[in-house]
CSV table of C-alpha atoms and ligand atoms in Angstrom, one decimal:
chain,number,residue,atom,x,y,z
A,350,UNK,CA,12.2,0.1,-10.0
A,351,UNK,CA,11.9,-0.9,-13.5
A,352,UNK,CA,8.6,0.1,-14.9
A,353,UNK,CA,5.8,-2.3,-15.9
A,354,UNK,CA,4.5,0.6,-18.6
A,355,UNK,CA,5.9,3.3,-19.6
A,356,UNK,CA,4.4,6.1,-21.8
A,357,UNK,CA,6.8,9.0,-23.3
A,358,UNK,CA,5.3,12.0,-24.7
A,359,UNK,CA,1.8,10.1,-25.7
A,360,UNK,CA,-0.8,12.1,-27.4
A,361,UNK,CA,-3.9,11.4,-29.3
A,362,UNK,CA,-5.7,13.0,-31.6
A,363,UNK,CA,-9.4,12.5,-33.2
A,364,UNK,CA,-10.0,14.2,-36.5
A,365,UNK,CA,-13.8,15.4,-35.8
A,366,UNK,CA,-16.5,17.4,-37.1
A,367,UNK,CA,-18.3,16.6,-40.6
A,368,UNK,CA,-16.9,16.0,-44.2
A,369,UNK,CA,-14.9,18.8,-45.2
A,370,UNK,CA,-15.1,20.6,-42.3
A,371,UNK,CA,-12.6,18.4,-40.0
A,372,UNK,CA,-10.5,19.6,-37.2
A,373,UNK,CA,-8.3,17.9,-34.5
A,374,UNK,CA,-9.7,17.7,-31.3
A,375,UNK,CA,-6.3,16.5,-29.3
A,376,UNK,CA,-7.7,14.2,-26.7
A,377,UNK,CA,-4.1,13.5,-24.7
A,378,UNK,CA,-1.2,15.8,-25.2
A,379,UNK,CA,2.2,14.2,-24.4
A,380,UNK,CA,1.6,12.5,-21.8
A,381,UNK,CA,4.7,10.8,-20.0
A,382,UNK,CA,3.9,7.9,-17.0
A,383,UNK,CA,5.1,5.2,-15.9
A,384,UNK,CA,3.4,2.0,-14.3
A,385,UNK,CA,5.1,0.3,-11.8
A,386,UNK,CA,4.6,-3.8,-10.8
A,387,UNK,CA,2.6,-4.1,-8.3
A,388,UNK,CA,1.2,0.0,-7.3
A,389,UNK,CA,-2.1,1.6,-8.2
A,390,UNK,CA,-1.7,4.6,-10.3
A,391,UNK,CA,-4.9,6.7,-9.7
A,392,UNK,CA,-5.4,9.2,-13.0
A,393,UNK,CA,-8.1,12.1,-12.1
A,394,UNK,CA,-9.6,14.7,-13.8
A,395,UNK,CA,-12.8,16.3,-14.8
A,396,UNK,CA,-15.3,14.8,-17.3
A,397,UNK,CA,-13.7,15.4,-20.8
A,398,UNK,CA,-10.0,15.8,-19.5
A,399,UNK,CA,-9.0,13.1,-21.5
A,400,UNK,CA,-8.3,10.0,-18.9
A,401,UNK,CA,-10.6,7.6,-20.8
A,402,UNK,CA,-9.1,7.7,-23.4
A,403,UNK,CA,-5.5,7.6,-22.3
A,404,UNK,CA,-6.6,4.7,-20.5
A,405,UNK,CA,-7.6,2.9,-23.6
A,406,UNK,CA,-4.5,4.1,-25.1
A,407,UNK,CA,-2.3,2.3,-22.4
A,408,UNK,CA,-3.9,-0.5,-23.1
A,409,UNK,CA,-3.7,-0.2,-27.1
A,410,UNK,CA,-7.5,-0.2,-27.7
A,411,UNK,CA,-6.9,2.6,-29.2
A,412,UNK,CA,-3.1,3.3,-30.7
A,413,UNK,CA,-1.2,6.6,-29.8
A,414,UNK,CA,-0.9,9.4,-32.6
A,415,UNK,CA,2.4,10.0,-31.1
A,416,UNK,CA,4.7,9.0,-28.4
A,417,UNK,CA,6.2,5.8,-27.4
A,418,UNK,CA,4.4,2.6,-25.0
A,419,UNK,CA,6.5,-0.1,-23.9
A,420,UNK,CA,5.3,-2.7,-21.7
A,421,UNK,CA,7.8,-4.9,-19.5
A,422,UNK,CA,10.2,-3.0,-22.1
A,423,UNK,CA,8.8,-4.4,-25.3
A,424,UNK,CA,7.9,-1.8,-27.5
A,425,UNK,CA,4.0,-2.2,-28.2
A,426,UNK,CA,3.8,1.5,-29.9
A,427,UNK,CA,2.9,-0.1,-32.8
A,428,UNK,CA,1.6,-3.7,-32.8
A,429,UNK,CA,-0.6,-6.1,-35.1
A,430,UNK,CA,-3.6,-7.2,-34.0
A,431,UNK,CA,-2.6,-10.6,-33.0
A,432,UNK,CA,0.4,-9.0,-30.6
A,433,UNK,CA,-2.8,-6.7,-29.2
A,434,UNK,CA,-4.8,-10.0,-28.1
A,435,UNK,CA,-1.7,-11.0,-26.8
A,436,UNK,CA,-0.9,-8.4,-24.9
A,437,UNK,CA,-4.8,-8.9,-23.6
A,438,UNK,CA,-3.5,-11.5,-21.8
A,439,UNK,CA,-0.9,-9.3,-19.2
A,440,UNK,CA,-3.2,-6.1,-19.5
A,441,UNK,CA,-7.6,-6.3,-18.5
A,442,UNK,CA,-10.0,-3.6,-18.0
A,443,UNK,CA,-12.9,-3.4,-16.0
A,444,UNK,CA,-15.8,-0.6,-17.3
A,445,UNK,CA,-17.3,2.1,-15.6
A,446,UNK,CA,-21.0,0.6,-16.2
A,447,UNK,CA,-21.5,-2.9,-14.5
A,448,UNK,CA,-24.9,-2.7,-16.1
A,449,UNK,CA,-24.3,-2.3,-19.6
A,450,UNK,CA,-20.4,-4.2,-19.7
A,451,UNK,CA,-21.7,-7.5,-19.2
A,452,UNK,CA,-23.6,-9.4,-22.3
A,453,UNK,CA,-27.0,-10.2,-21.0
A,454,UNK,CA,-27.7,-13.4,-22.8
A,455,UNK,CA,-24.5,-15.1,-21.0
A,456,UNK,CA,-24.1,-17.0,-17.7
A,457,UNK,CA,-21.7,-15.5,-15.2
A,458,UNK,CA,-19.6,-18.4,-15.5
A,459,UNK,CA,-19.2,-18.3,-19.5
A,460,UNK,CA,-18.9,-14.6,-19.0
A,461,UNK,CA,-15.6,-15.0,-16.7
A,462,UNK,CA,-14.7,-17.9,-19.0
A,463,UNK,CA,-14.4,-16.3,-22.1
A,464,UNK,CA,-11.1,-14.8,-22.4
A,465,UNK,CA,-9.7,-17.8,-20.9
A,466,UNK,CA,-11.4,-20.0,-23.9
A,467,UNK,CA,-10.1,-17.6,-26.3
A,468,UNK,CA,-6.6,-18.4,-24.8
A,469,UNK,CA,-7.6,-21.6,-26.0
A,470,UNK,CA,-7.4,-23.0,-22.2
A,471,UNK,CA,-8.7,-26.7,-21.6
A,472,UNK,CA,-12.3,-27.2,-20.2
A,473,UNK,CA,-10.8,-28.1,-17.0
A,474,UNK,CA,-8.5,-25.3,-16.7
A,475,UNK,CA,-11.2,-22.8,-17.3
A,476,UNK,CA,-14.0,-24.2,-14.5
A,477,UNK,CA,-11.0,-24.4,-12.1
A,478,UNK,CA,-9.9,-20.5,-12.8
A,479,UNK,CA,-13.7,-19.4,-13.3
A,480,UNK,CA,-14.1,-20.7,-9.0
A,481,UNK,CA,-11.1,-19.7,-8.1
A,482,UNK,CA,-11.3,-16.1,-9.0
A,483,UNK,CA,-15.2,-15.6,-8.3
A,484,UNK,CA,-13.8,-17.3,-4.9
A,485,UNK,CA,-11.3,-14.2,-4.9
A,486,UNK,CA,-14.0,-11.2,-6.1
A,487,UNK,CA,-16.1,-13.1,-3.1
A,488,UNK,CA,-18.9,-14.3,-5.4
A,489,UNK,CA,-21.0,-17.4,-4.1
A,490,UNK,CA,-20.0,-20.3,-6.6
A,491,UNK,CA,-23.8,-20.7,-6.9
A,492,UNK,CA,-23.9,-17.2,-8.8
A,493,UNK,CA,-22.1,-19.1,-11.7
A,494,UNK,CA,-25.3,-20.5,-13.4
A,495,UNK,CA,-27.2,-17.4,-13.5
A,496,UNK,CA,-27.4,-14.3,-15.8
A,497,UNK,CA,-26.7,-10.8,-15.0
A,498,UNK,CA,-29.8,-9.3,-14.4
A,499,UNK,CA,-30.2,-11.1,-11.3
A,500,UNK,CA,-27.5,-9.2,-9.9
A,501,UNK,CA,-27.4,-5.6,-7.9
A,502,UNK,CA,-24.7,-3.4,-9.2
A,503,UNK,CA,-21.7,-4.1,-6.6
A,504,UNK,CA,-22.2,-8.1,-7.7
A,505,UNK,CA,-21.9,-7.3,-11.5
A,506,UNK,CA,-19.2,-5.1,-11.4
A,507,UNK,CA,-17.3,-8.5,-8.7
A,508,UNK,CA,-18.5,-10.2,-12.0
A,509,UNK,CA,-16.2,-7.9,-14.5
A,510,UNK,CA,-13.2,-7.6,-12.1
A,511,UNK,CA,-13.7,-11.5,-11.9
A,512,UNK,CA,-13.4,-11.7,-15.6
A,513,UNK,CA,-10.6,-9.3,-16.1
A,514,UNK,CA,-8.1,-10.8,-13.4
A,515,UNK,CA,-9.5,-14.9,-15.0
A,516,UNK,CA,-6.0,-14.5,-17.4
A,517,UNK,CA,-4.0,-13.5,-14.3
A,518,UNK,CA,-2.9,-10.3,-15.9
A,519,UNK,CA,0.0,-8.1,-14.7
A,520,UNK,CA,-2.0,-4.5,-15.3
A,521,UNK,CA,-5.6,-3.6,-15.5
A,522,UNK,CA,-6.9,-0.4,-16.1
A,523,UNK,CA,-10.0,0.5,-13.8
A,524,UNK,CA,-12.3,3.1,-15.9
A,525,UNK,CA,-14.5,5.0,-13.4
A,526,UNK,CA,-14.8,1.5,-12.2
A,527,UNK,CA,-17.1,2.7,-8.7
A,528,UNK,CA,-18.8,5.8,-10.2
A,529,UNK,CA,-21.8,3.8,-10.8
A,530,UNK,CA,-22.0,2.7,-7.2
A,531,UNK,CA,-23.6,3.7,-4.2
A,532,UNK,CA,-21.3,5.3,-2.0
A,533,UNK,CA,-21.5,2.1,0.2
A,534,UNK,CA,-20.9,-0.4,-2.3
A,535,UNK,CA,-18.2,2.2,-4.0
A,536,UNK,CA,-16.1,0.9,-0.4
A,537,UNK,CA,-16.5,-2.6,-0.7
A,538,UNK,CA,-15.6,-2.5,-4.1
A,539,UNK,CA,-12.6,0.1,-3.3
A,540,UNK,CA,-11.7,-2.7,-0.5
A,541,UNK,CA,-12.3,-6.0,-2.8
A,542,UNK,CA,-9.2,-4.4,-5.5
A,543,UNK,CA,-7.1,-3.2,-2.7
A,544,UNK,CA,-6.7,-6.9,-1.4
A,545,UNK,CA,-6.5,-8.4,-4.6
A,546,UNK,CA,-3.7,-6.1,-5.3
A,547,UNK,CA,-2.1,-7.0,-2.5
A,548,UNK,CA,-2.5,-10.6,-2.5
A,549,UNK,CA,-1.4,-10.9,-6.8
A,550,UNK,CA,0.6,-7.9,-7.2
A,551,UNK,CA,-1.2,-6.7,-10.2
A,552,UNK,CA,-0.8,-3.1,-10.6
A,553,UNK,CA,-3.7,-1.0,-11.0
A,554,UNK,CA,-4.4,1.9,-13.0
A,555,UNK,CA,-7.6,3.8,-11.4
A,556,UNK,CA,-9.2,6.0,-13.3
A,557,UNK,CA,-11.7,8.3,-11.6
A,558,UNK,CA,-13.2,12.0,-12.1
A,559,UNK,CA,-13.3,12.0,-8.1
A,560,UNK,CA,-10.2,12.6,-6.4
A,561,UNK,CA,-12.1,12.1,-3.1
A,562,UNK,CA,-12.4,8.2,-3.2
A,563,UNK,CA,-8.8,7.5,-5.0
A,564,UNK,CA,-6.8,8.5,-1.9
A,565,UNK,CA,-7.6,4.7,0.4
A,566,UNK,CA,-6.4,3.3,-3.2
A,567,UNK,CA,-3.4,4.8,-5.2
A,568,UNK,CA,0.0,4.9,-4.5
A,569,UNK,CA,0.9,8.3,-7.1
A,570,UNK,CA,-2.1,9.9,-8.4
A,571,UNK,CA,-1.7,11.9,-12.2
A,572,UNK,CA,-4.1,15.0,-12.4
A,573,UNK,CA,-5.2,16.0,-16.0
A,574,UNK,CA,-6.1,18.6,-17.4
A,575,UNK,CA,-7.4,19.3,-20.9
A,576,UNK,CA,-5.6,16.2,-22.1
A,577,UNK,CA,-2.6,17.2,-20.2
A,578,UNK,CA,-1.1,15.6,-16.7
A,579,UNK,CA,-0.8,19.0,-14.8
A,580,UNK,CA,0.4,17.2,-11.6
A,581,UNK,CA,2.0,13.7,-10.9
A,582,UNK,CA,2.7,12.8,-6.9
A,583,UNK,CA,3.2,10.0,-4.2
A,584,UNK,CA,-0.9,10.3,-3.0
A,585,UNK,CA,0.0,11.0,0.4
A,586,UNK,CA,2.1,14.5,-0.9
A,587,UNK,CA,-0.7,14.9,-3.3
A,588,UNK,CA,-3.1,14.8,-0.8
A,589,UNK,CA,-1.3,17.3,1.9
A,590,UNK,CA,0.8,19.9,-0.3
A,591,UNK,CA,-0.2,19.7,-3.9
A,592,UNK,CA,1.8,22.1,-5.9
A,593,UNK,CA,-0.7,23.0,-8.7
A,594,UNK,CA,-4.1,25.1,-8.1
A,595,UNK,CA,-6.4,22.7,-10.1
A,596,UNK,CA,-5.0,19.9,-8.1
A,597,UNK,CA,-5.8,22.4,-4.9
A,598,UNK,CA,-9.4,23.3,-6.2
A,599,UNK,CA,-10.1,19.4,-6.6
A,600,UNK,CA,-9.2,18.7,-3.1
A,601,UNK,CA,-11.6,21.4,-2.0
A,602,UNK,CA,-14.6,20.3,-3.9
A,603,UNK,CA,-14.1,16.9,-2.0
A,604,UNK,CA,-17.2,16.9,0.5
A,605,UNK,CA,-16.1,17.1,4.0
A,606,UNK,CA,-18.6,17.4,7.4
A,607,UNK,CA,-16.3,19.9,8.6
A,608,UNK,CA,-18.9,22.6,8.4
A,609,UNK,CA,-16.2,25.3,9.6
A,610,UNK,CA,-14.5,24.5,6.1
A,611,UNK,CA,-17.6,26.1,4.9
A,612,UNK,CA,-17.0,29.5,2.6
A,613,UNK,CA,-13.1,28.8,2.8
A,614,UNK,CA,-13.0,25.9,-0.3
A,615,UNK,CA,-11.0,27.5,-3.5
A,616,UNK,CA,-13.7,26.9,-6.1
A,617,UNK,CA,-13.0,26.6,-9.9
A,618,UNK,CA,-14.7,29.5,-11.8
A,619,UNK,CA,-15.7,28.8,-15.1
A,620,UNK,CA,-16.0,25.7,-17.3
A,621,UNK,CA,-13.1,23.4,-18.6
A,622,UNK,CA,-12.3,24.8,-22.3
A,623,UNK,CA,-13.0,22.9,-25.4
A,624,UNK,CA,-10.3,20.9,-26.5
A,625,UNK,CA,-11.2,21.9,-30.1
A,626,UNK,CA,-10.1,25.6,-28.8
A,627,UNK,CA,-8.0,25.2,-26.2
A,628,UNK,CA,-6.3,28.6,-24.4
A,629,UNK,CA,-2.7,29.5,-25.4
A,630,UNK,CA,-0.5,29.3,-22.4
A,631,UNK,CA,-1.4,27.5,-19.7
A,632,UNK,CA,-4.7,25.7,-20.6
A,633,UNK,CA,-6.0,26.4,-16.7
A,634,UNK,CA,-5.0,30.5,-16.7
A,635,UNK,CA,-8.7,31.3,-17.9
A,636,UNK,CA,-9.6,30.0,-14.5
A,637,UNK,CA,-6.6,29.7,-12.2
A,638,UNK,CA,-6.7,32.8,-9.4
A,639,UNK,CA,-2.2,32.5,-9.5
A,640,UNK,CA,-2.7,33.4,-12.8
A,641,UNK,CA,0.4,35.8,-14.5
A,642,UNK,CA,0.9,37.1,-18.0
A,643,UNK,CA,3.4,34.3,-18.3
A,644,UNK,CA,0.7,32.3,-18.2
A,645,UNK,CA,-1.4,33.6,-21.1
A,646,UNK,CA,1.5,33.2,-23.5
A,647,UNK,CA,3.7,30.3,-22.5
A,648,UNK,CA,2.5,26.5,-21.2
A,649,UNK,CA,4.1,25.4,-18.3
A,650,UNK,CA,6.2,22.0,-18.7
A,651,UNK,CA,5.3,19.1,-16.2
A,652,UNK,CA,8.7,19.3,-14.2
A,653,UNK,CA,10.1,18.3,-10.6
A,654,UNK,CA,9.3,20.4,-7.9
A,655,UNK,CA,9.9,18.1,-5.0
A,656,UNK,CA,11.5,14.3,-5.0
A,657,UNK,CA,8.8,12.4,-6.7
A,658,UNK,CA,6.8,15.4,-6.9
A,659,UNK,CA,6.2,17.0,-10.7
A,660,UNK,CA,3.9,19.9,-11.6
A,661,UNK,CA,3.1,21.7,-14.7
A,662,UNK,CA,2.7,25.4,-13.4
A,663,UNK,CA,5.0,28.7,-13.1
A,664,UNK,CA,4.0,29.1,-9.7
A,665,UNK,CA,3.8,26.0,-8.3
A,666,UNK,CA,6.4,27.3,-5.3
A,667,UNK,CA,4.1,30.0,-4.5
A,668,UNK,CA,1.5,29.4,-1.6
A,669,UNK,CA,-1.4,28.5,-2.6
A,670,UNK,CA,-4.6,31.3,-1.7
B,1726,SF4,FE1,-2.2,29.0,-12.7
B,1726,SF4,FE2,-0.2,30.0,-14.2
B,1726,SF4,FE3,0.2,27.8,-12.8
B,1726,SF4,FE4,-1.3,27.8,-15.0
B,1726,SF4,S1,0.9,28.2,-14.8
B,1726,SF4,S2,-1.8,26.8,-13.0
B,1726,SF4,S3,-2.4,29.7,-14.8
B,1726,SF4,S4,-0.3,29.9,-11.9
């Protein structure tokens, strides 16, 4: 299948630190993905792995310091900002904070409006897209007039997937989009974007630091590491035999009531590294138990290990403990 996005050997790099004293802090690291029409891509990792800001990167909020994007198979590596507001048009985002995303001194409906107005869409056309999608995010037409405050968390965040699927785009990237939630209203949520995927083909690209609540959702699911994809998988493989040990550790710090799993989880010792200093070798190997002296002096590529199946580890056909 032809792929909707496609990223080859994207990285991005911030210079940080104060004047005279800069350094690179190399936030993605040659990242290669692809997006196909119509599946959810789930992309999980620890807090600071990097997966914001790739996401913003996919969607050229941010450009790439290196590497190549092509959407639809247009190269949009390195585009104007009119071709970016175009491109806002096939590709939305909805934010990890229904709280804070949404401007407080607009109506709901002007909110879910907007980008179509800035399409330059007839008054007409807008009210009739404004009730049709709140109709699809399952938000009482009534709810139009009123401002966000009035709303409990679940509703707001209806609100901003409301307003990011209003231009009928072909891709949206989901940032942390339920970590906000209660766990209850996390599921409703989880079930609103599976039917609407379904029902418009949009592919999704869900990005969470929990790989516990992306399994009902994705279709492949990327794991990253210090900027890095360390494992890419169909999520049912990825779920039952992953092939690298950070991936292994993050299914074991899932909570479970199986109280006989109890003492038996692989935990992670040790912090994720700084990506100002990041380990030579493989960036995990500081906290991997497989770990080898290969590891300390040579990083792994991300290769195939099974159809469909890619890894970045040089024992990722070894049994995991
Ligand atoms: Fe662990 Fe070595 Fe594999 Fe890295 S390459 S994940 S340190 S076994």
């Amino acid at each position: 299948m032809t792929a909707l996005l496609q990223l080859s050997g994207v990285s991005k790099t911030f210079r940080v630190g104060a004047a005279g004293r800069q350094t690179d802090l190399r936030a993605v690291r040659d990242v290669s993905l692809d997006v196909h029409p119509g599946e959810t891509l789930a992309v999980v990792g620890e807090s600071g792995c990097g997966k914001t800001t790739l996401g913003r990167v996919m969607l050229r909020l941010t450009p790439p310091s290196a590497g190549t994007l092509r959407f639809d198979g247009v190269d949009i590596t390195n585009i104007d900002a009119k071709a970016r507001r175009e491109l806002a048009r096939d590709m939305q985002i909805v934010f990890q904070d229904p709280y804070s995303a949404l401007n407080p001194r607009m109506k709901v409906a002007d909110i879910i409006a907007e980008p179509l107005v800035n399409l330059g869409m007839s008054r007409a056309q807008v009210r009739e897209r404004v009730a049709r999608v709140m109709e699809t995010v399952r938000l009482p037409i009534a709810f139009a007039d009123r401002y966000p405050h009035a709303f409990s968390g679940g509703q707001r965040q209806r609100i901003g997937i409301a307003r990011a699927l209003a231009v009928e785009p072909r891709l949206i990237v989901c940032d942390e989009a339920v970590s906000a939630l209660d766990v209850s209203v996390q599921a409703q949520i989880l079930t609103l974007l599976k039917q609407i995927r379904a029902d418009t083909g949009v592919a999704l690209v869900f990005i969470s630091h929990n790989l516990g609540v992306v399994r009902f959702l994705a279709h492949r699911v990327a794991v990253m590491y210090l900027g890095s994809v360390v494992e890419v998988a169909d999520s049912e493989a990825l779920f039952t035999a992953p092939r690298h040990p950070y991936t292994a550790a993050l299914l074991d710090a899932i909570p479970e009531p199986d109280l006989s799993m109890r003492g038996k989880r692989r935990v992670i010792e040790g912090d994720i590294p700084s990506p100002l200093d990041p380990p030579p070798g493989c960036a995990f190997h500081r906290r991997c138990p497989l770990a080898g002296d290969i590891c300390r002096k040579e990083p792994p590529p991300l290769e195939a290990k099974a159809a469909g199946h890619e890894a970045a580890c040089h024992f990722a056909e070894t049994e995991l403990p």
